[in-house]
Amino acid sequence: MNSFIRSHLHHWEAYVPGKQPKDLKIAPHHRIIKLNTNESPFILSEVSDRLQTLARSRSFHLNRYPDPSAEHLRATAGNILNIPQDHLVFANGSDEIISAIFRAYLGAGDSITLPSPTYGAYAVYSRLYNIKIEELELAADFLLSEENLTGTIGKVVFLPNPHAPSGNALAAKTLLSIIKKFPQKLFVIDEAYIDFNIKETLITEIANHPNLIILRTLSKAAALAGLRVGYAISRPDHIQILRKVLDPYNLNMIAQDLATLPFIHHKKIALLVQKIIAIRDKVTAELTTLGFKTIPSKTNFILTSPQNFTLHPKWTKLRLEKTTPPKNTTDTTNSLPKSLPSSKAQAQLLYSLLTEHQILVRYFPTPRLAPYLRITIGTERDMKRVITVLRSLQKAPKHQ
Ligand SMILES: Cc1ncc(COP(=O)(O)O)c(C=O)c1O
């Protein structure tokens, strides 16, 4: 064991991202459908156009450091969001702001409160910074209610709304009543998916609540996950301390420039959001007819369980044979599994079978989430393929 490393980091588990297409050892000509990290399936043509313009520009000086205050980006965003510039700070994804929140507000002896289950990065950083977690067990629909908030509540409460990874959402007024009830606690409301449920945003409430920080990202609806840009909206005292604990030149010049585009073209983003919502609702209905139970989603993904989905038993048998080679090679039993697998086993099996069909979705092997698959909404064509593959798994395999 390397004794230079801080001892608690030897067992620290870093964030486990969804599989990347390169992790699948398949021929490059195969089309991989990537539905495992809640990215947008769409590409903004304005972004590629701007990249080409920047490449040719003589006034874009990459030999210089970027503007540490990202003033132009904050002005552009503030204009569209109707928020003063000093209420905004930008970073490399909202993950970088989550990490900054730990540095700015949490020290020895402090704890944070998280709904359980929730987005993994909050717990990853809390273990990195040695901060205790108080968990709030969510009800069957994965929603938090005021009644959940009993017992010890940490100094900072992280709440994604809409909730990840279920997609369910609380009404703004429910959240506000929770925030008002605990004025001594700092609420970080993570609005990563709010574009899909925009009427429930809390950004208009910032001025009224000194204990509120809102997180946003350009990685989801804004279709810029590769750029790594997220931001916080809060009162200037919070913004100043976050700016102070972030690296001085955190956001590079290209990111500062391109990140203005989803704000400038916000009407186009809103249309893409509507398109994704329509595809989501259609695929949810199709999954219901196949026997899946889906948590009502207000995001660009769904959490769905194959509760009454009938996977053909031969797929289960084939898989068992693949993963557990027969100990006794003279054993010629050829019987199919006697009972249907539980939705937990079934979800895991479907995850592997979809992966084999070059469809990447997310499976979380935790007690609460194991009966589900989390599927990002892709293009209409992608989702048609998902349904076709699932239908084919209800029939016996063609080649054995
Ligand atoms: C709830 C939630 N918050 C934050 C993030 C991170 O976003 P970013 O790409 O801006 O770091 C994610 C990404 O999946 C998320 O689901």
mmCIF file of C-alpha atoms and ligand atoms in Angstrom, residues 15 37-38 91-96 98 118-119 121-122 160-164 190-193 215-220 225 228-231 301 374, ligand 1:
data_model
loop_
_atom_site.group_PDB
_atom_site.id
_atom_site.type_symbol
_atom_site.label_atom_id
_atom_site.label_comp_id
_atom_site.label_asym_id
_atom_site.label_seq_id
_atom_site.Cartn_x
_atom_site.Cartn_y
_atom_site.Cartn_z
ATOM 1 C CA TYR A 15 -17.697 7.957 -9.133
ATOM 2 C CA THR A 37 -25.546 8.907 -19.151
ATOM 3 C CA ASN A 38 -28.593 11.096 -19.820
ATOM 4 C CA ALA A 91 -17.558 25.714 -13.721
ATOM 5 C CA ASN A 92 -16.483 22.506 -15.444
ATOM 6 C CA GLY A 93 -19.815 20.767 -15.117
ATOM 7 C CA SER A 94 -22.056 21.073 -12.079
ATOM 8 C CA ASP A 95 -19.892 18.321 -10.564
ATOM 9 C CA GLU A 96 -17.122 20.895 -10.096
ATOM 10 C CA ILE A 98 -20.711 20.229 -6.031
ATOM 11 C CA THR A 118 -29.794 9.785 -5.429
ATOM 12 C CA TYR A 119 -27.146 11.018 -7.885
ATOM 13 C CA ALA A 121 -21.493 12.308 -6.990
ATOM 14 C CA TYR A 122 -22.767 13.909 -3.738
ATOM 15 C CA PRO A 160 -31.980 17.016 -7.172
ATOM 16 C CA ASN A 161 -35.302 18.197 -8.588
ATOM 17 C CA PRO A 162 -36.356 16.508 -10.847
ATOM 18 C CA HIS A 163 -34.994 13.602 -8.876
ATOM 19 C CA ALA A 164 -32.181 11.455 -10.234
ATOM 20 C CA ASP A 190 -29.793 20.429 -8.299
ATOM 21 C CA GLU A 191 -31.804 21.435 -11.370
ATOM 22 C CA ALA A 192 -29.762 19.329 -13.822
ATOM 23 C CA TYR A 193 -32.982 18.186 -15.545
ATOM 24 C CA LEU A 215 -27.229 24.011 -9.692
ATOM 25 C CA ARG A 216 -27.691 23.780 -13.443
ATOM 26 C CA THR A 217 -25.786 22.023 -16.209
ATOM 27 C CA LEU A 218 -25.370 22.318 -19.974
ATOM 28 C CA SER A 219 -24.793 18.527 -20.144
ATOM 29 C CA LYS A 220 -28.436 17.473 -20.518
ATOM 30 C CA ALA A 225 -21.996 17.219 -22.138
ATOM 31 C CA ARG A 228 -18.197 20.226 -19.345
ATOM 32 C CA VAL A 229 -20.066 23.349 -18.271
ATOM 33 C CA GLY A 230 -22.367 23.777 -15.309
ATOM 34 C CA TYR A 231 -23.333 26.736 -13.155
ATOM 35 C CA PHE A 301 -34.583 9.449 -18.883
ATOM 36 C CA ARG A 374 -32.404 3.570 -16.229
HETATM 37 C C1 LIG B 1 -28.575 15.127 -10.816
HETATM 38 C C2 LIG B 1 -27.297 15.415 -11.515
HETATM 39 N N1 LIG B 1 -26.557 16.448 -11.109
HETATM 40 C C3 LIG B 1 -25.391 16.758 -11.701
HETATM 41 C C4 LIG B 1 -24.921 16.001 -12.754
HETATM 42 C C5 LIG B 1 -23.579 16.332 -13.344
HETATM 43 O O1 LIG B 1 -23.671 17.201 -14.376
HETATM 44 P P1 LIG B 1 -22.392 17.822 -15.078
HETATM 45 O O2 LIG B 1 -22.224 17.099 -16.360
HETATM 46 O O3 LIG B 1 -22.747 19.263 -15.259
HETATM 47 O O4 LIG B 1 -21.222 17.656 -14.144
HETATM 48 C C6 LIG B 1 -25.644 14.917 -13.215
HETATM 49 C C7 LIG B 1 -25.130 14.087 -14.323
HETATM 50 O O5 LIG B 1 -25.598 13.041 -14.656
HETATM 51 C C8 LIG B 1 -26.869 14.604 -12.577
HETATM 52 O O6 LIG B 1 -27.603 13.556 -12.960
#
